[in-house]
Coordinates of C-alpha atoms and ligand atoms in Angstrom, one line a residue:
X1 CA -27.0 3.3 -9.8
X2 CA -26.6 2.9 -6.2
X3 CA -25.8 -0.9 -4.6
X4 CA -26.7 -1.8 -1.0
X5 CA -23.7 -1.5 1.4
X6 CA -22.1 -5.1 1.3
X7 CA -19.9 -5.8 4.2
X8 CA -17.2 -8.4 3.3
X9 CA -15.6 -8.8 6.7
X10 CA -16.3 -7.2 10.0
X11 CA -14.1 -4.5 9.9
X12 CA -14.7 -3.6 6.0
X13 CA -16.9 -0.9 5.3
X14 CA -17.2 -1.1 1.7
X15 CA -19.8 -0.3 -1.7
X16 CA -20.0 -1.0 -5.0
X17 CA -19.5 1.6 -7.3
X18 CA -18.9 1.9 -11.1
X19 CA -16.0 3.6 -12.7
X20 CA -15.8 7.2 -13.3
X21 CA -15.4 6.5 -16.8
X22 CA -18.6 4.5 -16.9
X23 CA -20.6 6.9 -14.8
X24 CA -19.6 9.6 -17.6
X25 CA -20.9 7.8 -20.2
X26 CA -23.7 7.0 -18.7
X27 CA -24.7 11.0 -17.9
X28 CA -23.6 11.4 -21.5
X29 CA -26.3 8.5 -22.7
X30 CA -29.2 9.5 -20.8
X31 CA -28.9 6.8 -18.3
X32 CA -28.2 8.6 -15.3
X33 CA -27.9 12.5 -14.3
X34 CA -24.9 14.3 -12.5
X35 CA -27.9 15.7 -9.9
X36 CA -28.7 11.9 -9.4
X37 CA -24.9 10.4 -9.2
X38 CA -24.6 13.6 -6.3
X39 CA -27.5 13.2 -4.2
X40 CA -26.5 9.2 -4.4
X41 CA -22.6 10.0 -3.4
X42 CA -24.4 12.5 -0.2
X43 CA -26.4 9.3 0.9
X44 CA -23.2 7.3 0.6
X45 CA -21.7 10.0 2.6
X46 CA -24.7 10.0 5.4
X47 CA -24.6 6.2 5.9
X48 CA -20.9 5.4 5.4
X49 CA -18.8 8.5 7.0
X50 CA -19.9 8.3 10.8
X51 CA -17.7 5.3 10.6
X52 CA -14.7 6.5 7.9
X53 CA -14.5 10.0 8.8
X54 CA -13.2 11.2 5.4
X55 CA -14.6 14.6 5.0
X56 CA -13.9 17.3 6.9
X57 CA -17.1 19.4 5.5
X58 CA -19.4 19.1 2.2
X59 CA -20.1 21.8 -0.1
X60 CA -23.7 20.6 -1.7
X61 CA -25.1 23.9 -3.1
X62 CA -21.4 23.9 -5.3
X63 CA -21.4 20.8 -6.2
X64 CA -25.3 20.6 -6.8
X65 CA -24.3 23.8 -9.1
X66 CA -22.0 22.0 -11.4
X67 CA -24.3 19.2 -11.6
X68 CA -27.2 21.1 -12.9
X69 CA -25.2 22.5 -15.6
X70 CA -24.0 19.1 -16.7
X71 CA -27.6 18.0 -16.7
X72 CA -29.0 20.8 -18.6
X73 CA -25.9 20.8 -21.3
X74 CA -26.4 16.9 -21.5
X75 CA -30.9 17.1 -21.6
X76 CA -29.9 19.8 -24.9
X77 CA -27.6 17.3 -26.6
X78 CA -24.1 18.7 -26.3
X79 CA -21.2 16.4 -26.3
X80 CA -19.9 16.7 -22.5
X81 CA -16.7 17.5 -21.2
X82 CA -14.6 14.1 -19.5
X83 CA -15.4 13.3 -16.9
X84 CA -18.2 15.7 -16.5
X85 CA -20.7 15.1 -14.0
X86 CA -19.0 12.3 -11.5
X87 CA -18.8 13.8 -8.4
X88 CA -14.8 14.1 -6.9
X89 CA -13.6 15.0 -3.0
X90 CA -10.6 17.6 -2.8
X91 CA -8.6 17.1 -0.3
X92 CA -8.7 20.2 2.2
X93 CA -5.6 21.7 1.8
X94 CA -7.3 22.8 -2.1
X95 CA -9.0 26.5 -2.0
X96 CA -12.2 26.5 -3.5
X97 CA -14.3 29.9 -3.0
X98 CA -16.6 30.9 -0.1
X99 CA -15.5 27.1 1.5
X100 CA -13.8 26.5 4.7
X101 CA -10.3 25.4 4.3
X102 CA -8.8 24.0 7.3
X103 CA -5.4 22.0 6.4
X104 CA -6.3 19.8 9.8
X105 CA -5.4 22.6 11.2
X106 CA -6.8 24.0 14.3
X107 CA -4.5 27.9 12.8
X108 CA -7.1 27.6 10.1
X109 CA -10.0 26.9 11.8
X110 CA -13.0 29.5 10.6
X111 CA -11.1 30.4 7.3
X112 CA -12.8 30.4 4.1
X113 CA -11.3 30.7 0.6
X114 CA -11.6 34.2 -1.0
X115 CA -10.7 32.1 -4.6
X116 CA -10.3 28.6 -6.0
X117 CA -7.2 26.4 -6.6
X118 CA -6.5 26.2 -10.4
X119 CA -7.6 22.4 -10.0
X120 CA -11.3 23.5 -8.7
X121 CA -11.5 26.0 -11.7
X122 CA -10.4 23.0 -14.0
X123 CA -12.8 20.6 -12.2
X124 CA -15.9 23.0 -12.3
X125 CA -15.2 23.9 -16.0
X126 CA -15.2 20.0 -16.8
X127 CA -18.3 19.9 -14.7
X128 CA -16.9 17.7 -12.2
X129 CA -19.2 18.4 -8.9
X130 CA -17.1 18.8 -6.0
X131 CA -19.0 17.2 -3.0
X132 CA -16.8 18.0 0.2
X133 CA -13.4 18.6 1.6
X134 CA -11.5 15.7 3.5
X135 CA -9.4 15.0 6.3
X136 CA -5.9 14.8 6.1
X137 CA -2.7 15.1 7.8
X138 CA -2.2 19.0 9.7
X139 CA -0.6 20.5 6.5
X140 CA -0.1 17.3 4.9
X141 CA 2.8 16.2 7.5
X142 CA 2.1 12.7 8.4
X143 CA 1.7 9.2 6.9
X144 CA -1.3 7.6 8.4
X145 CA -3.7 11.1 9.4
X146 CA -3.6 10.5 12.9
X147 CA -2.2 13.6 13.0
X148 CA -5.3 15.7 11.9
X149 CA -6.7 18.5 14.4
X150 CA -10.0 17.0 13.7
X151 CA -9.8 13.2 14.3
X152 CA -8.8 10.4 12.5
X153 CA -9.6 8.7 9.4
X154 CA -10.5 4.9 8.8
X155 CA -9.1 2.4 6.2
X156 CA -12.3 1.0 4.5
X157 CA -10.5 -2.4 4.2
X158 CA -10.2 -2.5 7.7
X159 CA -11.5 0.2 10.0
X160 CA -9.0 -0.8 13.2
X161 CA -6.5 0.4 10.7
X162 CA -4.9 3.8 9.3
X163 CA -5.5 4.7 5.4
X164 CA -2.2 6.4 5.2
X165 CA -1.1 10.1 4.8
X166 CA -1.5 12.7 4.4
X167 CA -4.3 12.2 1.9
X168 CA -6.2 9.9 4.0
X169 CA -9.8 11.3 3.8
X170 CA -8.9 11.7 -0.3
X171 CA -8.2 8.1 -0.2
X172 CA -10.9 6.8 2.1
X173 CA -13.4 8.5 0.5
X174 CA -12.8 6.2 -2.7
X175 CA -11.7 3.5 -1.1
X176 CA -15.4 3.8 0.8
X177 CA -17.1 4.1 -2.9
X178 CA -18.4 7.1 -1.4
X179 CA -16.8 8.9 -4.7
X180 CA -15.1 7.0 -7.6
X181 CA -12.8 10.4 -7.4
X182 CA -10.7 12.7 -5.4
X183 CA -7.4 15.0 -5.4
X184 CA -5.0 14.7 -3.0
X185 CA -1.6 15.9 -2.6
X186 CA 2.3 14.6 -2.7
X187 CA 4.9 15.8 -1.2
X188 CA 6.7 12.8 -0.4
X189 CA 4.4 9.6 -0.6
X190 CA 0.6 11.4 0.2
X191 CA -0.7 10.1 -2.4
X192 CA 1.1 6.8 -3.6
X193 CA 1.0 5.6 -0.2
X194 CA -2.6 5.8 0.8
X195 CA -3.4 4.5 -2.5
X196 CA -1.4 1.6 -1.8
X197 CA -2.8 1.0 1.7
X198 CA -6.1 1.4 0.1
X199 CA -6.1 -0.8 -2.9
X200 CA -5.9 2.2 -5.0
X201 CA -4.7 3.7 -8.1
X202 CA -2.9 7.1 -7.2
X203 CA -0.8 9.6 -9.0
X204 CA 1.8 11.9 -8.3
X205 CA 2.4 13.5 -11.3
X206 CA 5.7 15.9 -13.2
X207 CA 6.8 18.4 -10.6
X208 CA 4.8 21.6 -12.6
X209 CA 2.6 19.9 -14.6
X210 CA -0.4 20.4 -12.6
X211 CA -0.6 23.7 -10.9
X212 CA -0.3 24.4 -7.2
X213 CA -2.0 27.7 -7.5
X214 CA -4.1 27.8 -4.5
X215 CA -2.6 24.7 -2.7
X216 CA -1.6 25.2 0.7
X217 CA 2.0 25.2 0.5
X218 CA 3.9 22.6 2.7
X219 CA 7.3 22.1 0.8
X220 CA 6.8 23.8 -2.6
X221 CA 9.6 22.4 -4.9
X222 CA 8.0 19.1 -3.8
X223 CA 4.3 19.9 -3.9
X224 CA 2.1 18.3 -6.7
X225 CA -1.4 17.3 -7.1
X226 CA -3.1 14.0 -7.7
X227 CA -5.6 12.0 -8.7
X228 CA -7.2 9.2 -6.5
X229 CA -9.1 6.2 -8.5
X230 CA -10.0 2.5 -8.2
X231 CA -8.9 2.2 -11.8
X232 CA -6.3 3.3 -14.0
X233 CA -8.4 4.7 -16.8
X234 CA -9.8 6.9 -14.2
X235 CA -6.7 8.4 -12.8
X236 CA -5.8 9.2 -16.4
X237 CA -8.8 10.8 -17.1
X238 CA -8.6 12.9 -13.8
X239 CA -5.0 14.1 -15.1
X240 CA -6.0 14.9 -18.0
X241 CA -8.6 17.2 -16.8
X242 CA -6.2 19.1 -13.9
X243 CA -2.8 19.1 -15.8
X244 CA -1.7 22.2 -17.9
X245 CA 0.6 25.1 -18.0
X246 CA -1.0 27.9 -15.4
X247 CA 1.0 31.5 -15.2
X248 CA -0.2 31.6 -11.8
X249 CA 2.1 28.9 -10.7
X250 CA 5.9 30.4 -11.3
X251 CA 6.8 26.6 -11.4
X252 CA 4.4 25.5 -13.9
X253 CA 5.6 23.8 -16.8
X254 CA 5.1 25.5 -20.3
X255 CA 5.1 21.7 -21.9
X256 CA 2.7 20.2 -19.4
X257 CA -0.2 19.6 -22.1
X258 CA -1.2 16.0 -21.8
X259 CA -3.5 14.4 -24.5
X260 CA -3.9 11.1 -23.1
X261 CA -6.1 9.0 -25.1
X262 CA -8.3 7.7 -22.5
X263 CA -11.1 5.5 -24.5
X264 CA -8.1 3.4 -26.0
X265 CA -6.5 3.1 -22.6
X266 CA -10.5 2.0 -21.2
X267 CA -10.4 -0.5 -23.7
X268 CA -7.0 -2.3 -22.9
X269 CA -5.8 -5.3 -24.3
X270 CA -2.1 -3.6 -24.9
X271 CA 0.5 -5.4 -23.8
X272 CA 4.1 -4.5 -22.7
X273 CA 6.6 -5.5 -25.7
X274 CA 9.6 -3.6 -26.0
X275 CA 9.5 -2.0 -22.3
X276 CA 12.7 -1.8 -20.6
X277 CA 11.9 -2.0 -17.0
X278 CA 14.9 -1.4 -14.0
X279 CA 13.7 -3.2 -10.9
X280 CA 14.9 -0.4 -8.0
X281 CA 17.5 -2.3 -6.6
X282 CA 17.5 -0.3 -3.2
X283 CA 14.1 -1.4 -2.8
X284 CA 14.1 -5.1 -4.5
X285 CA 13.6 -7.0 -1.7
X286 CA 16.3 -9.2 -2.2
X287 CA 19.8 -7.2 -1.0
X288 CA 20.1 -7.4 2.7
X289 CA 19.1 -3.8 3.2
X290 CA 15.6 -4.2 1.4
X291 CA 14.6 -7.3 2.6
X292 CA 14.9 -5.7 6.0
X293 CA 12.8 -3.0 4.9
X294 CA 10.3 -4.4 3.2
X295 CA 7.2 -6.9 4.9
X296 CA 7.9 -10.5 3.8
X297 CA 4.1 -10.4 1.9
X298 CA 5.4 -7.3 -0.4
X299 CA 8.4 -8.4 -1.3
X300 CA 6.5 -11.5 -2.3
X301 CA 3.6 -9.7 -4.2
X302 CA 6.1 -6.9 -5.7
X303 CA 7.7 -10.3 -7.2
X304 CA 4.5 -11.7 -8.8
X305 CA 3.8 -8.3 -10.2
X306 CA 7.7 -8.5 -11.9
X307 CA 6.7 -11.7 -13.3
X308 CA 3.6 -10.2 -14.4
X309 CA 5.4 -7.6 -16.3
X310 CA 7.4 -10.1 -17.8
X311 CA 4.2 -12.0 -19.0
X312 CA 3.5 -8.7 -20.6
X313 CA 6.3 -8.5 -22.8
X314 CA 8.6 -6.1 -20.5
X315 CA 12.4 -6.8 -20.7
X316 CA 13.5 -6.7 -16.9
X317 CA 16.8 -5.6 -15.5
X318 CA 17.8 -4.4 -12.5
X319 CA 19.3 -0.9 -11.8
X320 CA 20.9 1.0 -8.6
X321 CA 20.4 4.3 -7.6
X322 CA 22.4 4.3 -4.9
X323 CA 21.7 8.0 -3.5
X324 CA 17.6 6.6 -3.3
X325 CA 19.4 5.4 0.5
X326 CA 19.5 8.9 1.5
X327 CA 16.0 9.9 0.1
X328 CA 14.0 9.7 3.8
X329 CA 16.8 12.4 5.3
X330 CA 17.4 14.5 2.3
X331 CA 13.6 14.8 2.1
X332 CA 13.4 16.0 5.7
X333 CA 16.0 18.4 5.6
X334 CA 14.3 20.4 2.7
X335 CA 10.7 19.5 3.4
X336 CA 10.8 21.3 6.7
X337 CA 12.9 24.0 5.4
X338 CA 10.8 24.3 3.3
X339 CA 7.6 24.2 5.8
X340 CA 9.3 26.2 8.4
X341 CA 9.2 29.1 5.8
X342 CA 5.9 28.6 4.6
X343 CA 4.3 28.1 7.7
X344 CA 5.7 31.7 8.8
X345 CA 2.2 33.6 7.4
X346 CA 0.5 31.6 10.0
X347 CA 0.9 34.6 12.5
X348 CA -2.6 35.1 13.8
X349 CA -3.1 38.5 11.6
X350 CA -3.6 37.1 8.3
X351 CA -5.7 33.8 8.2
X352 CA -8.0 31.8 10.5
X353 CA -7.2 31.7 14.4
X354 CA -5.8 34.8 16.4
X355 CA -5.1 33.9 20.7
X356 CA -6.2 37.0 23.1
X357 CA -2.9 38.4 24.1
X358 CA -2.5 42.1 25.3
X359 CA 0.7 42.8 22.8
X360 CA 1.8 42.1 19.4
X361 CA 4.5 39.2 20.1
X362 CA 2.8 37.5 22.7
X363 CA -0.7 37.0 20.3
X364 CA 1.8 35.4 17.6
X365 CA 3.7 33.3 20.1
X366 CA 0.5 32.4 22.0
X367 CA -1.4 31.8 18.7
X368 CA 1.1 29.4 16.8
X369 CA 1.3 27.4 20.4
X370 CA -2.4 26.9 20.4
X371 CA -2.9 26.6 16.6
X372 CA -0.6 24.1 15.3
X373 CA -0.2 20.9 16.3
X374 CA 2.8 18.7 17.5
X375 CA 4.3 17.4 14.2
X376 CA 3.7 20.5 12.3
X377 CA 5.8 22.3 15.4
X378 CA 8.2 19.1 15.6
X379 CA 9.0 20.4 12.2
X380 CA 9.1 24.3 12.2
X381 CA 11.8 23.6 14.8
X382 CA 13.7 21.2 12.5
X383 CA 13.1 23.4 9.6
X384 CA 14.3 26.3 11.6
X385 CA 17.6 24.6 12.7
X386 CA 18.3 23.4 9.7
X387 CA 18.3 26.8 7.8
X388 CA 20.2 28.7 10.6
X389 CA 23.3 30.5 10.5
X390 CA 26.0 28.0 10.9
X391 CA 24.0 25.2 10.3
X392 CA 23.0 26.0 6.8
X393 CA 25.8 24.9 4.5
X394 CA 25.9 21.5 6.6
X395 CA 22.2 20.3 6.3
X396 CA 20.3 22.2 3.6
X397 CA 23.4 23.3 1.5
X398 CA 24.6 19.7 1.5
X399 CA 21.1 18.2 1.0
X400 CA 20.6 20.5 -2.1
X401 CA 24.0 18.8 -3.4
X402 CA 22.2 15.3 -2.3
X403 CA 18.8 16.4 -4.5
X404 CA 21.2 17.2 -7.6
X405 CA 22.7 14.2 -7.6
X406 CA 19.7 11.7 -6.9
X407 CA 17.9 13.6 -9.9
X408 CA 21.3 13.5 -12.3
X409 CA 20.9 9.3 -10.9
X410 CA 17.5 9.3 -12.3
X411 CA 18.5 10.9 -15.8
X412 CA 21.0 9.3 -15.9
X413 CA 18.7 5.4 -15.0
X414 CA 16.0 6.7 -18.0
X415 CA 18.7 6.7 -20.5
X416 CA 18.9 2.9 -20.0
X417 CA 15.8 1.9 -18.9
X418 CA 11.7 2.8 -19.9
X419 CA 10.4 2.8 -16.6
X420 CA 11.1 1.6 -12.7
X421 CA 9.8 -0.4 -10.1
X422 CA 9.0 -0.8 -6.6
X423 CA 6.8 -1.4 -3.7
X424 CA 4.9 1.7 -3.3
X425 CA 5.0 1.5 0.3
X426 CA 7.2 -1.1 2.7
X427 CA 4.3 -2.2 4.5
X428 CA 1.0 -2.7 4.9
X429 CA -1.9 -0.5 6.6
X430 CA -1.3 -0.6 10.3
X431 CA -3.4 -0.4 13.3
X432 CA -3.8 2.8 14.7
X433 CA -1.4 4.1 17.5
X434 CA 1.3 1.4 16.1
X435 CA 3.6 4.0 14.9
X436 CA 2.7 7.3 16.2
X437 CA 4.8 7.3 18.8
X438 CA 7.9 6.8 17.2
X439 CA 8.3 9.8 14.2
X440 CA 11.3 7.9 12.5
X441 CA 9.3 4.6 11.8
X442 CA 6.3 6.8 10.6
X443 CA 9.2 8.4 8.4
X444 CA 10.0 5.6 7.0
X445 CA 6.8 4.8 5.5
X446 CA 7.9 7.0 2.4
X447 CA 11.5 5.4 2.1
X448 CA 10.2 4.3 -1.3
X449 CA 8.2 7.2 -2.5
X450 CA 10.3 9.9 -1.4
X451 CA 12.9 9.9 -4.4
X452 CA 10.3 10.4 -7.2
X453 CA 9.4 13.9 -5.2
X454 CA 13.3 14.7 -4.8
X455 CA 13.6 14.2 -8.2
X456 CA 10.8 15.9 -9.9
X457 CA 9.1 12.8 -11.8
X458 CA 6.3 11.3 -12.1
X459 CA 5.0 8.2 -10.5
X460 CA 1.7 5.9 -9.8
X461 CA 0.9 3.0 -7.9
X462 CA -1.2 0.2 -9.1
X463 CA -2.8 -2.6 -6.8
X464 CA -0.6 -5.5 -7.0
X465 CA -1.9 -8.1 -4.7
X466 CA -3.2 -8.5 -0.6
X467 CA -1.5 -9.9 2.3
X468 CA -2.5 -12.8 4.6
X469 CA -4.9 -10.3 6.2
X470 CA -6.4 -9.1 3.0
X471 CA -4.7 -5.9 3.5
X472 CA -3.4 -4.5 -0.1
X473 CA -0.3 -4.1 -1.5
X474 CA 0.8 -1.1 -4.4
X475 CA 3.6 -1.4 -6.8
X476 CA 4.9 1.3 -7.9
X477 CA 6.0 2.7 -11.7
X478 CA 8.0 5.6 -12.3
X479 CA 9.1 7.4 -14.8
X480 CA 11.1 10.3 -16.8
X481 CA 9.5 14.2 -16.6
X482 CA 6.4 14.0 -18.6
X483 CA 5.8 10.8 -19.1
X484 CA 2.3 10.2 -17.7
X485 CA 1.3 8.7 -20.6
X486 CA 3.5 5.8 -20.5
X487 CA 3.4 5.0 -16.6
X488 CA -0.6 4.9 -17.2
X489 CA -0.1 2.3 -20.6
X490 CA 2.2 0.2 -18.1
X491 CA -0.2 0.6 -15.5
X492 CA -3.2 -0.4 -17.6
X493 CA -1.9 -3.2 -18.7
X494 CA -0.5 -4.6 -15.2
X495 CA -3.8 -3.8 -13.7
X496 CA -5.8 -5.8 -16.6
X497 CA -3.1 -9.0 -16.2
X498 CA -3.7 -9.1 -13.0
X499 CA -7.7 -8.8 -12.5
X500 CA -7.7 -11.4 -15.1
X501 CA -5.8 -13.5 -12.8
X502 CA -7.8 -12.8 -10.0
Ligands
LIG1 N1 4.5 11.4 4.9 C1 5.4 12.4 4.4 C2 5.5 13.5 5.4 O1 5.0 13.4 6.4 C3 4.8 12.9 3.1 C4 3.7 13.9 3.2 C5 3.2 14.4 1.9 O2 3.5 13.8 0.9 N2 2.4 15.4 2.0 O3 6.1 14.5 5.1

């Protein structure tokens, strides 16, 4: 099912590939095999990745596993599980057993997982075959993976660019048509933004309604897992599969039981009557403030795509949440709180690399120096500071008051309003090296993002147009707790609208 690599421009490294949703079928109908759609996504993987550098490692006798289990249960006529047999990329921050997990990380270099995530148990029971582990961001802290241990990841649009962060080789990888799958995670953006760099779909669903159980924590009351697609219908059907209540996670949600219907949302043709969407006014590209933030070519496809909506049927109004200003500090007070704490276990004893030192205190010190690199330390420090005696009450006491009332803003927005929407991400991909030398414009790539992770809720971005360069743009749609199923309807229909356009 494989088509030759067609290069569009020179720096576009890109393949054809068909839906998940269509290669599931076609397992299902005889057509093709899991074992065939695997070995095709490894060849992918040997021709396209010397020059992408999504994955970090591949994991073919697992993923070959899965396959021939699907392909056996399919040859003997039972009805398969969705999705079952498209092969997906996890992002390596997932544990899946007897794999090396590295987070980037050169701390975690040489561990392997002694169990899997509750997200590879869900995939391998769907028979999703997982091909390989990708590159990302050293614990997920970064917006454009340039700050991986182990190099950098390409954007397939153009490979003199960054794919985003921290779920760059997640989003590469699809981007690529290497896979028509992957996970990633979101703390604050990692997987909306990427997408949107990309010109992908991208979830970041509930707060505990997919299960973090055996995700490397970075901030965990921001933590969630994702789907990465190049169509809506496919990131649905992904959620579908990893969502659900899991006693392993203490923050999972008892209610988190999604039954999308997925072949209804495949066929389309819905339109949007009756949906009451706020424009973000923070983030509308019209105040002052926004139109600073925002590149000229967004604000200008974020526009079309309101019109769009409006073509749909939507009712459009615009709504402030004034406390989304404070989202990028807020976020970075608790975030490396949060990290400083979790990153504590990484002591040299417990997991992946230990320094030669003659005494107990100088092998941790000498082992975190050599282990982690100079944005995870940037933000142990500020973590650290930030939760000390003293300073407590003024920056994480005061940004847990901030997180309250951003997420009583939001309640308070979904009474009068469906959904809400902005650009996913103020900008475009940029070249490598353009930001990474200033952390507070790299920080600000997830101004817009941000406040849907603060909050708890769910949100997705949806391709909404290109700029003069080609490079995409995301909108994104976010909604109330638990309400996947309608950002995915809204997305649906946006994304058929505007491929009909096209
Ligand atoms: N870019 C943000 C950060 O560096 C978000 C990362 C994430 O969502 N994992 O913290």
């Amino acid at each position: 099912m494989s088509a030759p690599a067609t290069t569009v421009a020179p720096n576009r490294v890109v393949q054809q590939q068909a839906s998940a949703w269509e290669l599931a079928q076609a397992i299902q109908n005889g057509q093709t095999t899991s074992l065939e759609l695997v070995e095709d996504a490894y060849e992918r993987i040997a021709t396209m990745d010397g020059t992408i550098g999504a994955f970090l490692s591949l994991t073919k006798e697992k993923a070959i596993e899965t396959a021939s289990q699907v392909d056996a249960d399919a040859k003997a006529g039972k009805p398969l599980k969705l999705l079952a047999g498209v092969p997906i990329a996890l992002k390596d921050n997932m544990n899946m057993t007897g794999t090396k997990t590295t987070c980037a990380s050169k701390i975690l270099k040489g561990y392997v997982s002694p169990y899997n995530a509750t997200v590879v148990e869900k995939l391998v029971a769907n028979g999703l075959p997982v091909v390989g582990k990708t590159n990302l961001d050293e614990f997920a802290m970064g917006s454009s993976n340039e700050n991986s241990a182990y190099g950098l990841v390409k954007n397939p649009v153009d490979i003199e660019r960054v794919p985003g962060g921290s779920s760059g080789g997640s989003a590469a990888a699809v981007a690529a048509g290497m896979v028509s799958l992957s996970l990633g995670s979101d703390t604050g953006g990692s997987i909306r933004q990427p997408a949107s760099l990309c010109g992908l779909v991208g979830v970041k669903p509930t707060y505990g309604s997919v299960s973090r159980f055996g995700l490397v924590a970075f901030a965990s009351s921001l933590d969630q897992i994702g789907p990465f697609a190049r169509t809506v219908t496919d990131a649905a059907a992904l959620y579908q599969v990893i969502a659900g209540h899991d006693e392993r996670d203490a923050t999972s949600r008892a209610d988190a039981t999604p039954t999308l219907d997925i072949a209804a949302l495949a066929a389309g043709g819905e339109d949007l009557k009756g949906l009451r969407v706020g424009v973000l006014q923070e983030l509308d590209g019209i105040s002052g403030d926004s139109k600073k933030a925002l590149q000229p070519e967004t604000i200008e496809a974020f526009h079309k795509g309101l019109d769009t909506l409006k073509a749909l049927g939507a009712t459009l109004t615009t709504v402030s949440l004034p406390s989304t200003q404070y989202s990028v500090p807020i976020y970075y007070i608790l975030a490396t709180a949060e990290a400083s704490s979790n990153l504590g276990r990484y002591d040299g004893v417990r997991y992946g690399h230990r320094a030669d030192a003659a005494n107990l205190h100088p092998m941790y010190r000498a082992t975190r120096a050599e282990g982690f690199g100079p944005e995870v330390k940037r933000r142990i420090l500020l973590g650290t500071f930030c939760l000390s005696a003293g300073y407590y009450d003024a920056f994480y006491g005061k940004a847990q008051q901030a997180r309250r009332l951003m997420t009583r803003e939001f309640a308070e927005t979904f009474a009068k309003v469906d959904v809400l929407v902005c650009p996913t991400s103020p900008c475009t991909a940029f070249k490598f090296g353009e930001k990474s030398s200033d952390p507070l414009a790299m920080y600000l790539s997830d101004i817009a993002t941000i406040p849907a992770n603060i909050a708890g809720v769910p949100a997705i971005s949806v391709p909404c147009g290109v700029d003069a360069l080609g490079l995409p743009i995301g909108l994104q749609i976010t909604g109330p707790h638990l309400s996947e199923a309608q950002l995915f309807h809204v997305a649906r229909a946006f994304e058929a609208a505007t491929a009909s356009r096209a």
